[in-house]
Structure formats: C-alpha cells, structure tokens
C-alpha cells in the first residue's frame, strides 16, 4: 500500500525550533516530489513548498520562502519540514503529499497531517 | 501568482441534488487543474486531475470540465458522504495555488 505517515502532534512555545517528518512507503520515494501544505485553523489549503527526494531539489512558495526549511533523506524515505523559531501564527495542521506525474502532477497521496500548536 | 477563485464559497443542498462548483483562474492554465474533497478531521482526497480525469476509486457521480481559465466540478447526485469542503488547485505554474474552498452542507 502506498502511504505517507507523518510524525505526531507537537506543542511548542514561541521561539522554539521544530522539525516534523513524513515517511513514504509502498513506492519509490526518490522519484516523486513531496509537497508540504499548511491548513490554519478553520482555513483553506496553502502550498508551502516541495522537494524532490532523489536530489533534494527544493522549491518554496513566495509566502513561505525564508520562513521554513524543507529537506529529505531518501535513504530512509523521509521528508522534513523545519522551523528555526516558531511563532503563534505557525499554529496549523501540516500535510505532506505526493506529487504524481501519472496524474498530471496532482497530489494523489496525502499524509494524515501533523497538528502543530505554538503557544506560550 | 495565479489566483483561483471558487464559487460559491458555500452551498446548501439535499441528497440527490445535482451540485456544481466553479473555479476561475486569474490567467490561463490549460487543463492543469485538480479537485480535492476534504472532510472534517481528514486529509484532502484527490477527486479529479487534469480538469476532467477521474482519480481511481472515485465514484462516477463526480465529474470535471473546463480549460483555460474556467473550470467546473459537478456532483451528479449528491450522496450523504459528499457533504464536505471542495478545493481546486492549479498545477500549471509554480507556486501551485489552491482555491479558497467551497463548503457543501445540508439544506
């Protein structure tokens, strides 16, 4: 079964750092882009950026450039989303999703989401 | 960035109704448009890709159409499990933006 499994919920204080993970299985993790999508409470979907695990080529949406860092370790089929200094406004659910060329580069497989709460 | 505007933002419907949601792009995106369904507490689910192609396993009551700037998602006969929020996304030009969503609830 093709799936993405994300790390568990996090509760952090403003200014703390955080790295969340997304592990793929059931397919060749190296050959499909992985995107990260933010959903703030009660709001819509926002694409933050994406990474090609095969060579770690990374793109960021302008709103998120410099705010987060996306990385991957293809040897363990895992992508990461990282913050160096969290803010209360980073409170959201974060999804990873596979971008599949066979379905016109759509996100066909999604992780279950990681809830990040930032509060003092 | 390409802006996607969905209409309506919300709608109320009954089981058996035919439901249509539109997505308008701020510039042409050929047919690089996907539709997703999201239920509360769940990740989004891909319904339609390349504007009109049904993702494997998705019921045939869902259909998509359009090209260029104007796109439509149609639910042929609304079922109880279809009450959800629907999003469009363009995959033509980075950043691959989403529409703001359309919530479909019970009339």
mmCIF file with all atom_site columns, C-alpha atoms in Angstrom:
data_model
loop_
_atom_site.group_PDB
_atom_site.id
_atom_site.type_symbol
_atom_site.label_atom_id
_atom_site.label_alt_id
_atom_site.label_comp_id
_atom_site.label_asym_id
_atom_site.label_entity_id
_atom_site.label_seq_id
_atom_site.pdbx_PDB_ins_code
_atom_site.Cartn_x
_atom_site.Cartn_y
_atom_site.Cartn_z
_atom_site.occupancy
_atom_site.B_iso_or_equiv
_atom_site.pdbx_formal_charge
_atom_site.auth_seq_id
_atom_site.auth_comp_id
_atom_site.auth_asym_id
_atom_site.auth_atom_id
_atom_site.pdbx_PDB_model_num
ATOM 1   C CA . UNK A 1 1   ? 0.000   0.000  0.000   1.00 0.00 ? 1   UNK A CA 1
ATOM 2   C CA . UNK A 1 2   ? 1.292   3.419  -0.964  1.00 0.00 ? 2   UNK A CA 1
ATOM 3   C CA . UNK A 1 3   ? 1.197   5.724  2.020   1.00 0.00 ? 3   UNK A CA 1
ATOM 4   C CA . UNK A 1 4   ? 2.721   8.732  3.727   1.00 0.00 ? 4   UNK A CA 1
ATOM 5   C CA . UNK A 1 5   ? 2.877   8.635  7.503   1.00 0.00 ? 5   UNK A CA 1
ATOM 6   C CA . UNK A 1 6   ? 3.597   11.814 9.401   1.00 0.00 ? 6   UNK A CA 1
ATOM 7   C CA . UNK A 1 7   ? 5.070   12.381 12.838  1.00 0.00 ? 7   UNK A CA 1
ATOM 8   C CA . UNK A 1 8   ? 2.808   13.146 15.761  1.00 0.00 ? 8   UNK A CA 1
ATOM 9   C CA . UNK A 1 9   ? 1.277   16.333 17.102  1.00 0.00 ? 9   UNK A CA 1
ATOM 10  C CA . UNK A 1 10  ? 3.576   18.931 18.645  1.00 0.00 ? 10  UNK A CA 1
ATOM 11  C CA . UNK A 1 11  ? 3.055   21.638 21.254  1.00 0.00 ? 11  UNK A CA 1
ATOM 12  C CA . UNK A 1 12  ? 5.775   24.271 21.308  1.00 0.00 ? 12  UNK A CA 1
ATOM 13  C CA . UNK A 1 13  ? 6.485   27.725 22.685  1.00 0.00 ? 13  UNK A CA 1
ATOM 14  C CA . UNK A 1 14  ? 7.199   30.770 20.550  1.00 0.00 ? 14  UNK A CA 1
ATOM 15  C CA . UNK A 1 15  ? 10.856  30.944 19.585  1.00 0.00 ? 15  UNK A CA 1
ATOM 16  C CA . UNK A 1 16  ? 11.414  27.188 19.787  1.00 0.00 ? 16  UNK A CA 1
ATOM 17  C CA . UNK A 1 17  ? 12.599  25.121 16.848  1.00 0.00 ? 17  UNK A CA 1
ATOM 18  C CA . UNK A 1 18  ? 10.767  22.167 15.334  1.00 0.00 ? 18  UNK A CA 1
ATOM 19  C CA . UNK A 1 19  ? 11.233  19.515 12.671  1.00 0.00 ? 19  UNK A CA 1
ATOM 20  C CA . UNK A 1 20  ? 8.330   17.320 11.563  1.00 0.00 ? 20  UNK A CA 1
ATOM 21  C CA . UNK A 1 21  ? 8.609   14.251 9.370   1.00 0.00 ? 21  UNK A CA 1
ATOM 22  C CA . UNK A 1 22  ? 6.788   12.458 6.564   1.00 0.00 ? 22  UNK A CA 1
ATOM 23  C CA . UNK A 1 23  ? 7.762   8.855  5.773   1.00 0.00 ? 23  UNK A CA 1
ATOM 24  C CA . UNK A 1 24  ? 6.779   7.263  2.497   1.00 0.00 ? 24  UNK A CA 1
ATOM 25  C CA . UNK A 1 25  ? 6.285   3.581  1.817   1.00 0.00 ? 25  UNK A CA 1
ATOM 26  C CA . UNK A 1 26  ? 4.986   1.333  -0.921  1.00 0.00 ? 26  UNK A CA 1
ATOM 27  C CA . UNK A 1 27  ? 6.601   3.223  -3.795  1.00 0.00 ? 27  UNK A CA 1
ATOM 28  C CA . UNK A 1 28  ? 9.959   4.630  -4.951  1.00 0.00 ? 28  UNK A CA 1
ATOM 29  C CA . UNK A 1 29  ? 10.192  7.637  -2.628  1.00 0.00 ? 29  UNK A CA 1
ATOM 30  C CA . UNK A 1 30  ? 13.125  9.113  -4.570  1.00 0.00 ? 30  UNK A CA 1
ATOM 31  C CA . UNK A 1 31  ? 11.274  9.697  -7.824  1.00 0.00 ? 31  UNK A CA 1
ATOM 32  C CA . UNK A 1 32  ? 8.209   11.763 -6.847  1.00 0.00 ? 32  UNK A CA 1
ATOM 33  C CA . UNK A 1 33  ? 8.093   15.287 -5.466  1.00 0.00 ? 33  UNK A CA 1
ATOM 34  C CA . UNK A 1 34  ? 6.753   15.670 -1.926  1.00 0.00 ? 34  UNK A CA 1
ATOM 35  C CA . UNK A 1 35  ? 4.854   18.852 -1.127  1.00 0.00 ? 35  UNK A CA 1
ATOM 36  C CA . UNK A 1 36  ? 4.042   20.417 2.233   1.00 0.00 ? 36  UNK A CA 1
ATOM 37  C CA . UNK A 1 37  ? 0.645   22.058 2.702   1.00 0.00 ? 37  UNK A CA 1
ATOM 38  C CA . UNK A 1 38  ? -0.468  24.270 5.592   1.00 0.00 ? 38  UNK A CA 1
ATOM 39  C CA . UNK A 1 39  ? -4.018  24.481 6.889   1.00 0.00 ? 39  UNK A CA 1
ATOM 40  C CA . UNK A 1 40  ? -4.543  27.073 9.567   1.00 0.00 ? 40  UNK A CA 1
ATOM 41  C CA . UNK A 1 41  ? -7.493  26.565 11.953  1.00 0.00 ? 41  UNK A CA 1
ATOM 42  C CA . UNK A 1 42  ? -10.751 26.812 10.030  1.00 0.00 ? 42  UNK A CA 1
ATOM 43  C CA . UNK A 1 43  ? -8.967  27.924 6.861   1.00 0.00 ? 43  UNK A CA 1
ATOM 44  C CA . UNK A 1 44  ? -8.052  26.597 3.441   1.00 0.00 ? 44  UNK A CA 1
ATOM 45  C CA . UNK A 1 45  ? -5.057  24.847 1.946   1.00 0.00 ? 45  UNK A CA 1
ATOM 46  C CA . UNK A 1 46  ? -1.753  26.618 1.213   1.00 0.00 ? 46  UNK A CA 1
ATOM 47  C CA . UNK A 1 47  ? 1.162   25.008 -0.604  1.00 0.00 ? 47  UNK A CA 1
ATOM 48  C CA . UNK A 1 48  ? 4.374   25.860 1.267   1.00 0.00 ? 48  UNK A CA 1
ATOM 49  C CA . UNK A 1 49  ? 6.909   24.179 -0.951  1.00 0.00 ? 49  UNK A CA 1
ATOM 50  C CA . UNK A 1 50  ? 8.111   20.873 -2.290  1.00 0.00 ? 50  UNK A CA 1
ATOM 51  C CA . UNK A 1 51  ? 11.170  18.673 -2.519  1.00 0.00 ? 51  UNK A CA 1
ATOM 52  C CA . UNK A 1 52  ? 12.411  16.042 -4.969  1.00 0.00 ? 52  UNK A CA 1
ATOM 53  C CA . UNK A 1 53  ? 13.968  13.450 -2.653  1.00 0.00 ? 53  UNK A CA 1
ATOM 54  C CA . UNK A 1 54  ? 16.161  11.999 -5.407  1.00 0.00 ? 54  UNK A CA 1
ATOM 55  C CA . UNK A 1 55  ? 18.439  15.032 -5.456  1.00 0.00 ? 55  UNK A CA 1
ATOM 56  C CA . UNK A 1 56  ? 16.888  17.273 -2.745  1.00 0.00 ? 56  UNK A CA 1
ATOM 57  C CA . UNK A 1 57  ? 15.922  19.923 -5.303  1.00 0.00 ? 57  UNK A CA 1
ATOM 58  C CA . UNK A 1 58  ? 13.566  22.221 -3.380  1.00 0.00 ? 58  UNK A CA 1
ATOM 59  C CA . UNK A 1 59  ? 11.072  24.931 -4.266  1.00 0.00 ? 59  UNK A CA 1
ATOM 60  C CA . UNK A 1 60  ? 9.238   27.302 -1.939  1.00 0.00 ? 60  UNK A CA 1
ATOM 61  C CA . UNK A 1 61  ? 6.081   29.333 -2.405  1.00 0.00 ? 61  UNK A CA 1
ATOM 62  C CA . UNK A 1 62  ? 6.963   33.033 -2.028  1.00 0.00 ? 62  UNK A CA 1
ATOM 63  C CA . UNK A 1 63  ? 4.973   33.431 1.186   1.00 0.00 ? 63  UNK A CA 1
ATOM 64  C CA . UNK A 1 64  ? 6.998   30.709 2.872   1.00 0.00 ? 64  UNK A CA 1
ATOM 65  C CA . UNK A 1 65  ? 10.474  31.386 1.461   1.00 0.00 ? 65  UNK A CA 1
ATOM 66  C CA . UNK A 1 66  ? 12.835  32.013 4.373   1.00 0.00 ? 66  UNK A CA 1
ATOM 67  C CA . UNK A 1 67  ? 10.179  31.034 6.938   1.00 0.00 ? 67  UNK A CA 1
ATOM 68  C CA . UNK A 1 68  ? 10.642  27.261 6.818   1.00 0.00 ? 68  UNK A CA 1
ATOM 69  C CA . UNK A 1 69  ? 13.133  24.727 5.531   1.00 0.00 ? 69  UNK A CA 1
ATOM 70  C CA . UNK A 1 70  ? 12.266  21.565 3.600   1.00 0.00 ? 70  UNK A CA 1
ATOM 71  C CA . UNK A 1 71  ? 14.665  18.638 3.424   1.00 0.00 ? 71  UNK A CA 1
ATOM 72  C CA . UNK A 1 72  ? 14.666  14.912 2.747   1.00 0.00 ? 72  UNK A CA 1
ATOM 73  C CA . UNK A 1 73  ? 16.651  11.753 3.445   1.00 0.00 ? 73  UNK A CA 1
ATOM 74  C CA . UNK A 1 74  ? 15.991  9.361  0.604   1.00 0.00 ? 74  UNK A CA 1
ATOM 75  C CA . UNK A 1 75  ? 17.843  6.539  2.393   1.00 0.00 ? 75  UNK A CA 1
ATOM 76  C CA . UNK A 1 76  ? 15.002  6.361  4.903   1.00 0.00 ? 76  UNK A CA 1
ATOM 77  C CA . UNK A 1 77  ? 12.230  7.630  2.571   1.00 0.00 ? 77  UNK A CA 1
ATOM 78  C CA . UNK A 1 78  ? 11.510  10.620 4.769   1.00 0.00 ? 78  UNK A CA 1
ATOM 79  C CA . UNK A 1 79  ? 10.866  14.284 4.081   1.00 0.00 ? 79  UNK A CA 1
ATOM 80  C CA . UNK A 1 80  ? 11.044  17.007 6.694   1.00 0.00 ? 80  UNK A CA 1
ATOM 81  C CA . UNK A 1 81  ? 9.600   20.442 7.387   1.00 0.00 ? 81  UNK A CA 1
ATOM 82  C CA . UNK A 1 82  ? 11.572  22.574 9.810   1.00 0.00 ? 82  UNK A CA 1
ATOM 83  C CA . UNK A 1 83  ? 11.263  25.862 11.668  1.00 0.00 ? 83  UNK A CA 1
ATOM 84  C CA . UNK A 1 84  ? 14.144  27.595 13.457  1.00 0.00 ? 84  UNK A CA 1
ATOM 85  C CA . UNK A 1 85  ? 11.959  29.935 15.509  1.00 0.00 ? 85  UNK A CA 1
ATOM 86  C CA . UNK A 1 86  ? 8.244   29.244 15.786  1.00 0.00 ? 86  UNK A CA 1
ATOM 87  C CA . UNK A 1 87  ? 5.554   31.911 16.075  1.00 0.00 ? 87  UNK A CA 1
ATOM 88  C CA . UNK A 1 88  ? 1.998   31.644 17.327  1.00 0.00 ? 88  UNK A CA 1
ATOM 89  C CA . UNK A 1 89  ? 0.867   32.155 13.721  1.00 0.00 ? 89  UNK A CA 1
ATOM 90  C CA . UNK A 1 90  ? 2.525   28.829 12.789  1.00 0.00 ? 90  UNK A CA 1
ATOM 91  C CA . UNK A 1 91  ? -0.265  27.017 14.638  1.00 0.00 ? 91  UNK A CA 1
ATOM 92  C CA . UNK A 1 92  ? -1.818  24.823 11.966  1.00 0.00 ? 92  UNK A CA 1
ATOM 93  C CA . UNK A 1 93  ? -2.141  21.336 10.557  1.00 0.00 ? 93  UNK A CA 1
ATOM 94  C CA . UNK A 1 94  ? 0.669   20.490 8.164   1.00 0.00 ? 94  UNK A CA 1
ATOM 95  C CA . UNK A 1 95  ? 0.179   17.863 5.475   1.00 0.00 ? 95  UNK A CA 1
ATOM 96  C CA . UNK A 1 96  ? 2.714   16.225 3.224   1.00 0.00 ? 96  UNK A CA 1
ATOM 97  C CA . UNK A 1 97  ? 1.524   14.930 -0.131  1.00 0.00 ? 97  UNK A CA 1
ATOM 98  C CA . UNK A 1 98  ? 2.989   13.044 -3.100  1.00 0.00 ? 98  UNK A CA 1
ATOM 99  C CA . UNK A 1 99  ? 3.027   14.818 -6.430  1.00 0.00 ? 99  UNK A CA 1
ATOM 100 C CA . UNK A 1 100 ? 2.448   12.143 -9.055  1.00 0.00 ? 100 UNK A CA 1
ATOM 101 C CA . UNK A 1 101 ? 3.345   12.670 -12.690 1.00 0.00 ? 101 UNK A CA 1
ATOM 102 C CA . UNK A 1 102 ? 0.891   9.939  -13.755 1.00 0.00 ? 102 UNK A CA 1
ATOM 103 C CA . UNK A 1 103 ? -1.994  12.142 -12.577 1.00 0.00 ? 103 UNK A CA 1
ATOM 104 C CA . UNK A 1 104 ? -0.777  15.388 -14.099 1.00 0.00 ? 104 UNK A CA 1
ATOM 105 C CA . UNK A 1 105 ? 1.410   16.250 -11.116 1.00 0.00 ? 105 UNK A CA 1
ATOM 106 C CA . UNK A 1 106 ? -1.534  16.243 -8.735  1.00 0.00 ? 106 UNK A CA 1
ATOM 107 C CA . UNK A 1 107 ? -1.207  15.378 -5.054  1.00 0.00 ? 107 UNK A CA 1
ATOM 108 C CA . UNK A 1 108 ? -2.590  11.843 -5.081  1.00 0.00 ? 108 UNK A CA 1
ATOM 109 C CA . UNK A 1 109 ? -1.409  10.517 -1.710  1.00 0.00 ? 109 UNK A CA 1
ATOM 110 C CA . UNK A 1 110 ? -1.581  12.570 1.488   1.00 0.00 ? 110 UNK A CA 1
ATOM 111 C CA . UNK A 1 111 ? -0.211  12.077 4.952   1.00 0.00 ? 111 UNK A CA 1
ATOM 112 C CA . UNK A 1 112 ? -2.602  12.136 7.886   1.00 0.00 ? 112 UNK A CA 1
ATOM 113 C CA . UNK A 1 113 ? -1.429  15.587 8.942   1.00 0.00 ? 113 UNK A CA 1
ATOM 114 C CA . UNK A 1 114 ? 0.635   16.886 11.862  1.00 0.00 ? 114 UNK A CA 1
ATOM 115 C CA . UNK A 1 115 ? -1.012  19.363 14.221  1.00 0.00 ? 115 UNK A CA 1
ATOM 116 C CA . UNK A 1 116 ? 1.435   21.996 15.434  1.00 0.00 ? 116 UNK A CA 1
ATOM 117 C CA . UNK A 1 117 ? 0.371   24.238 18.303  1.00 0.00 ? 117 UNK A CA 1
ATOM 118 C CA . UNK A 1 118 ? 2.536   27.200 19.252  1.00 0.00 ? 118 UNK A CA 1
ATOM 119 C CA . UNK A 1 119 ? 1.525   28.861 22.478  1.00 0.00 ? 119 UNK A CA 1
ATOM 120 C CA . UNK A 1 120 ? 3.201   30.488 25.427  1.00 0.00 ? 120 UNK A CA 1
ATOM 121 C CA . UNK B 2 1   ? 0.967   34.048 -8.543  1.00 0.00 ? 1   UNK B CA 1
ATOM 122 C CA . UNK B 2 2   ? -2.090  32.579 -10.250 1.00 0.00 ? 2   UNK B CA 1
ATOM 123 C CA . UNK B 2 3   ? -5.218  33.241 -8.200  1.00 0.00 ? 3   UNK B CA 1
ATOM 124 C CA . UNK B 2 4   ? -8.020  30.675 -8.150  1.00 0.00 ? 4   UNK B CA 1
ATOM 125 C CA . UNK B 2 5   ? -11.490 31.897 -7.228  1.00 0.00 ? 5   UNK B CA 1
ATOM 126 C CA . UNK B 2 6   ? -14.097 29.312 -6.328  1.00 0.00 ? 6   UNK B CA 1
ATOM 127 C CA . UNK B 2 7   ? -17.818 29.979 -6.325  1.00 0.00 ? 7   UNK B CA 1
ATOM 128 C CA . UNK B 2 8   ? -19.881 29.721 -4.356  1.00 0.00 ? 8   UNK B CA 1
ATOM 129 C CA . UNK B 2 9   ? -17.931 29.788 -1.066  1.00 0.00 ? 9   UNK B CA 1
ATOM 130 C CA . UNK B 2 10  ? -20.642 27.622 0.441   1.00 0.00 ? 10  UNK B CA 1
ATOM 131 C CA . UNK B 2 11  ? -23.863 25.989 -0.625  1.00 0.00 ? 11  UNK B CA 1
ATOM 132 C CA . UNK B 2 12  ? -26.680 24.055 0.958   1.00 0.00 ? 12  UNK B CA 1
ATOM 133 C CA . UNK B 2 13  ? -28.070 21.044 -0.843  1.00 0.00 ? 13  UNK B CA 1
ATOM 134 C CA . UNK B 2 14  ? -30.102 17.901 -0.348  1.00 0.00 ? 14  UNK B CA 1
ATOM 135 C CA . UNK B 2 15  ? -29.329 14.271 -1.045  1.00 0.00 ? 15  UNK B CA 1
ATOM 136 C CA . UNK B 2 16  ? -29.974 13.608 -4.703  1.00 0.00 ? 16  UNK B CA 1
ATOM 137 C CA . UNK B 2 17  ? -29.317 17.182 -5.824  1.00 0.00 ? 17  UNK B CA 1
ATOM 138 C CA . UNK B 2 18  ? -27.009 17.992 -8.724  1.00 0.00 ? 18  UNK B CA 1
ATOM 139 C CA . UNK B 2 19  ? -24.253 20.262 -7.422  1.00 0.00 ? 19  UNK B CA 1
ATOM 140 C CA . UNK B 2 20  ? -21.915 22.450 -9.463  1.00 0.00 ? 20  UNK B CA 1
ATOM 141 C CA . UNK B 2 21  ? -18.841 24.281 -8.169  1.00 0.00 ? 21  UNK B CA 1
ATOM 142 C CA . UNK B 2 22  ? -16.796 26.603 -10.342 1.00 0.00 ? 22  UNK B CA 1
ATOM 143 C CA . UNK B 2 23  ? -13.131 27.581 -10.209 1.00 0.00 ? 23  UNK B CA 1
ATOM 144 C CA . UNK B 2 24  ? -11.811 30.544 -12.171 1.00 0.00 ? 24  UNK B CA 1
ATOM 145 C CA . UNK B 2 25  ? -8.091  31.132 -12.727 1.00 0.00 ? 25  UNK B CA 1
ATOM 146 C CA . UNK B 2 26  ? -6.580  34.609 -12.997 1.00 0.00 ? 26  UNK B CA 1
ATOM 147 C CA . UNK B 2 27  ? -4.676  33.522 -16.109 1.00 0.00 ? 27  UNK B CA 1
ATOM 148 C CA . UNK B 2 28  ? -4.873  30.532 -18.455 1.00 0.00 ? 28  UNK B CA 1
ATOM 149 C CA . UNK B 2 29  ? -3.707  27.216 -17.030 1.00 0.00 ? 29  UNK B CA 1
ATOM 150 C CA . UNK B 2 30  ? -4.642  24.941 -19.993 1.00 0.00 ? 30  UNK B CA 1
ATOM 151 C CA . UNK B 2 31  ? -6.127  21.876 -18.226 1.00 0.00 ? 31  UNK B CA 1
ATOM 152 C CA . UNK B 2 32  ? -3.742  21.713 -15.263 1.00 0.00 ? 32  UNK B CA 1
ATOM 153 C CA . UNK B 2 33  ? -6.441  21.746 -12.608 1.00 0.00 ? 33  UNK B CA 1
ATOM 154 C CA . UNK B 2 34  ? -7.207  19.278 -9.831  1.00 0.00 ? 34  UNK B CA 1
ATOM 155 C CA . UNK B 2 35  ? -10.162 18.955 -7.463  1.00 0.00 ? 35  UNK B CA 1
ATOM 156 C CA . UNK B 2 36  ? -9.974  17.713 -3.874  1.00 0.00 ? 36  UNK B CA 1
ATOM 157 C CA . UNK B 2 37  ? -12.545 16.763 -1.251  1.00 0.00 ? 37  UNK B CA 1
ATOM 158 C CA . UNK B 2 38  ? -11.836 17.323 2.430   1.00 0.00 ? 38  UNK B CA 1
ATOM 159 C CA . UNK B 2 39  ? -13.988 16.113 5.296   1.00 0.00 ? 39  UNK B CA 1
ATOM 160 C CA . UNK B 2 40  ? -13.529 17.470 8.846   1.00 0.00 ? 40  UNK B CA 1
ATOM 161 C CA . UNK B 2 41  ? -10.558 15.927 10.598  1.00 0.00 ? 41  UNK B CA 1
ATOM 162 C CA . UNK B 2 42  ? -9.266  14.280 7.430   1.00 0.00 ? 42  UNK B CA 1
ATOM 163 C CA . UNK B 2 43  ? -6.625  14.986 4.823   1.00 0.00 ? 43  UNK B CA 1
ATOM 164 C CA . UNK B 2 44  ? -7.770  16.140 1.389   1.00 0.00 ? 44  UNK B CA 1
ATOM 165 C CA . UNK B 2 45  ? -8.573  13.460 -1.185  1.00 0.00 ? 45  UNK B CA 1
ATOM 166 C CA . UNK B 2 46  ? -7.883  13.776 -4.910  1.00 0.00 ? 46  UNK B CA 1
ATOM 167 C CA . UNK B 2 47  ? -11.079 13.520 -6.994  1.00 0.00 ? 47  UNK B CA 1
ATOM 168 C CA . UNK B 2 48  ? -10.226 14.913 -10.439 1.00 0.00 ? 48  UNK B CA 1
ATOM 169 C CA . UNK B 2 49  ? -6.924  15.649 -12.194 1.00 0.00 ? 49  UNK B CA 1
ATOM 170 C CA . UNK B 2 50  ? -6.123  17.361 -15.480 1.00 0.00 ? 50  UNK B CA 1
ATOM 171 C CA . UNK B 2 51  ? -9.528  19.074 -15.249 1.00 0.00 ? 51  UNK B CA 1
ATOM 172 C CA . UNK B 2 52  ? -11.637 16.100 -16.268 1.00 0.00 ? 52  UNK B CA 1
ATOM 173 C CA . UNK B 2 53  ? -9.952  12.814 -15.374 1.00 0.00 ? 53  UNK B CA 1
ATOM 174 C CA . UNK B 2 54  ? -11.495 10.840 -12.538 1.00 0.00 ? 54  UNK B CA 1
ATOM 175 C CA . UNK B 2 55  ? -8.986  9.578  -9.995  1.00 0.00 ? 55  UNK B CA 1
ATOM 176 C CA . UNK B 2 56  ? -9.038  5.819  -9.489  1.00 0.00 ? 56  UNK B CA 1
ATOM 177 C CA . UNK B 2 57  ? -11.628 4.728  -6.954  1.00 0.00 ? 57  UNK B CA 1
ATOM 178 C CA . UNK B 2 58  ? -13.662 7.948  -7.079  1.00 0.00 ? 58  UNK B CA 1
ATOM 179 C CA . UNK B 2 59  ? -17.383 7.451  -7.776  1.00 0.00 ? 59  UNK B CA 1
ATOM 180 C CA . UNK B 2 60  ? -18.553 8.321  -11.273 1.00 0.00 ? 60  UNK B CA 1
ATOM 181 C CA . UNK B 2 61  ? -21.081 10.854 -9.959  1.00 0.00 ? 61  UNK B CA 1
ATOM 182 C CA . UNK B 2 62  ? -18.101 13.226 -9.732  1.00 0.00 ? 62  UNK B CA 1
ATOM 183 C CA . UNK B 2 63  ? -17.041 14.892 -12.962 1.00 0.00 ? 63  UNK B CA 1
ATOM 184 C CA . UNK B 2 64  ? -14.891 17.811 -14.002 1.00 0.00 ? 64  UNK B CA 1
ATOM 185 C CA . UNK B 2 65  ? -14.759 20.026 -17.052 1.00 0.00 ? 65  UNK B CA 1
ATOM 186 C CA . UNK B 2 66  ? -13.159 23.160 -18.388 1.00 0.00 ? 66  UNK B CA 1
ATOM 187 C CA . UNK B 2 67  ? -9.936  24.514 -19.787 1.00 0.00 ? 67  UNK B CA 1
ATOM 188 C CA . UNK B 2 68  ? -8.094  27.804 -19.921 1.00 0.00 ? 68  UNK B CA 1
ATOM 189 C CA . UNK B 2 69  ? -9.479  29.842 -17.023 1.00 0.00 ? 69  UNK B CA 1
ATOM 190 C CA . UNK B 2 70  ? -12.902 28.384 -16.233 1.00 0.00 ? 70  UNK B CA 1
ATOM 191 C CA . UNK B 2 71  ? -13.466 25.004 -14.632 1.00 0.00 ? 71  UNK B CA 1
ATOM 192 C CA . UNK B 2 72  ? -16.352 23.112 -13.087 1.00 0.00 ? 72  UNK B CA 1
ATOM 193 C CA . UNK B 2 73  ? -16.744 20.255 -10.618 1.00 0.00 ? 73  UNK B CA 1
ATOM 194 C CA . UNK B 2 74  ? -20.123 18.542 -10.791 1.00 0.00 ? 74  UNK B CA 1
ATOM 195 C CA . UNK B 2 75  ? -21.612 16.028 -8.395  1.00 0.00 ? 75  UNK B CA 1
ATOM 196 C CA . UNK B 2 76  ? -24.335 14.298 -10.377 1.00 0.00 ? 76  UNK B CA 1
ATOM 197 C CA . UNK B 2 77  ? -26.482 13.137 -7.461  1.00 0.00 ? 77  UNK B CA 1
ATOM 198 C CA . UNK B 2 78  ? -25.334 14.260 -4.020  1.00 0.00 ? 78  UNK B CA 1
ATOM 199 C CA . UNK B 2 79  ? -24.878 11.457 -1.508  1.00 0.00 ? 79  UNK B CA 1
ATOM 200 C CA . UNK B 2 80  ? -24.680 11.762 2.294   1.00 0.00 ? 80  UNK B CA 1
ATOM 201 C CA . UNK B 2 81  ? -20.935 11.112 2.239   1.00 0.00 ? 81  UNK B CA 1
ATOM 202 C CA . UNK B 2 82  ? -20.372 14.017 -0.185  1.00 0.00 ? 82  UNK B CA 1
ATOM 203 C CA . UNK B 2 83  ? -21.018 16.732 2.382   1.00 0.00 ? 83  UNK B CA 1
ATOM 204 C CA . UNK B 2 84  ? -17.539 18.215 2.651   1.00 0.00 ? 84  UNK B CA 1
ATOM 205 C CA . UNK B 2 85  ? -15.343 21.089 1.512   1.00 0.00 ? 85  UNK B CA 1
ATOM 206 C CA . UNK B 2 86  ? -14.028 21.052 -2.044  1.00 0.00 ? 86  UNK B CA 1
ATOM 207 C CA . UNK B 2 87  ? -10.842 22.729 -3.281  1.00 0.00 ? 87  UNK B CA 1
ATOM 208 C CA . UNK B 2 88  ? -9.393  23.306 -6.719  1.00 0.00 ? 88  UNK B CA 1
ATOM 209 C CA . UNK B 2 89  ? -5.635  23.543 -7.324  1.00 0.00 ? 89  UNK B CA 1
ATOM 210 C CA . UNK B 2 90  ? -3.705  24.591 -10.406 1.00 0.00 ? 90  UNK B CA 1
ATOM 211 C CA . UNK B 2 91  ? -0.608  22.597 -11.303 1.00 0.00 ? 91  UNK B CA 1
ATOM 212 C CA . UNK B 2 92  ? 0.366   24.663 -14.339 1.00 0.00 ? 92  UNK B CA 1
ATOM 213 C CA . UNK B 2 93  ? 2.620   27.319 -12.798 1.00 0.00 ? 93  UNK B CA 1
ATOM 214 C CA . UNK B 2 94  ? 4.557   27.456 -9.515  1.00 0.00 ? 94  UNK B CA 1
ATOM 215 C CA . UNK B 2 95  ? 3.501   28.239 -6.866  1.00 0.00 ? 95  UNK B CA 1
ATOM 216 C CA . UNK B 2 96  ? 0.723   25.689 -7.330  1.00 0.00 ? 96  UNK B CA 1
ATOM 217 C CA . UNK B 2 97  ? -2.062  27.623 -5.692  1.00 0.00 ? 97  UNK B CA 1
ATOM 218 C CA . UNK B 2 98  ? -5.351  26.379 -4.249  1.00 0.00 ? 98  UNK B CA 1
ATOM 219 C CA . UNK B 2 99  ? -8.773  27.933 -4.423  1.00 0.00 ? 99  UNK B CA 1
ATOM 220 C CA . UNK B 2 100 ? -10.310 29.133 -1.163  1.00 0.00 ? 100 UNK B CA 1
ATOM 221 C CA . UNK B 2 101 ? -12.687 26.195 -0.895  1.00 0.00 ? 101 UNK B CA 1
ATOM 222 C CA . UNK B 2 102 ? -16.423 25.528 -1.241  1.00 0.00 ? 102 UNK B CA 1
ATOM 223 C CA . UNK B 2 103 ? -18.286 24.029 1.692   1.00 0.00 ? 103 UNK B CA 1
ATOM 224 C CA . UNK B 2 104 ? -21.234 21.805 0.800   1.00 0.00 ? 104 UNK B CA 1
ATOM 225 C CA . UNK B 2 105 ? -23.643 21.259 3.687   1.00 0.00 ? 105 UNK B CA 1
ATOM 226 C CA . UNK B 2 106 ? -27.187 20.008 4.327   1.00 0.00 ? 106 UNK B CA 1
ATOM 227 C CA . UNK B 2 107 ? -30.068 22.183 3.277   1.00 0.00 ? 107 UNK B CA 1
#
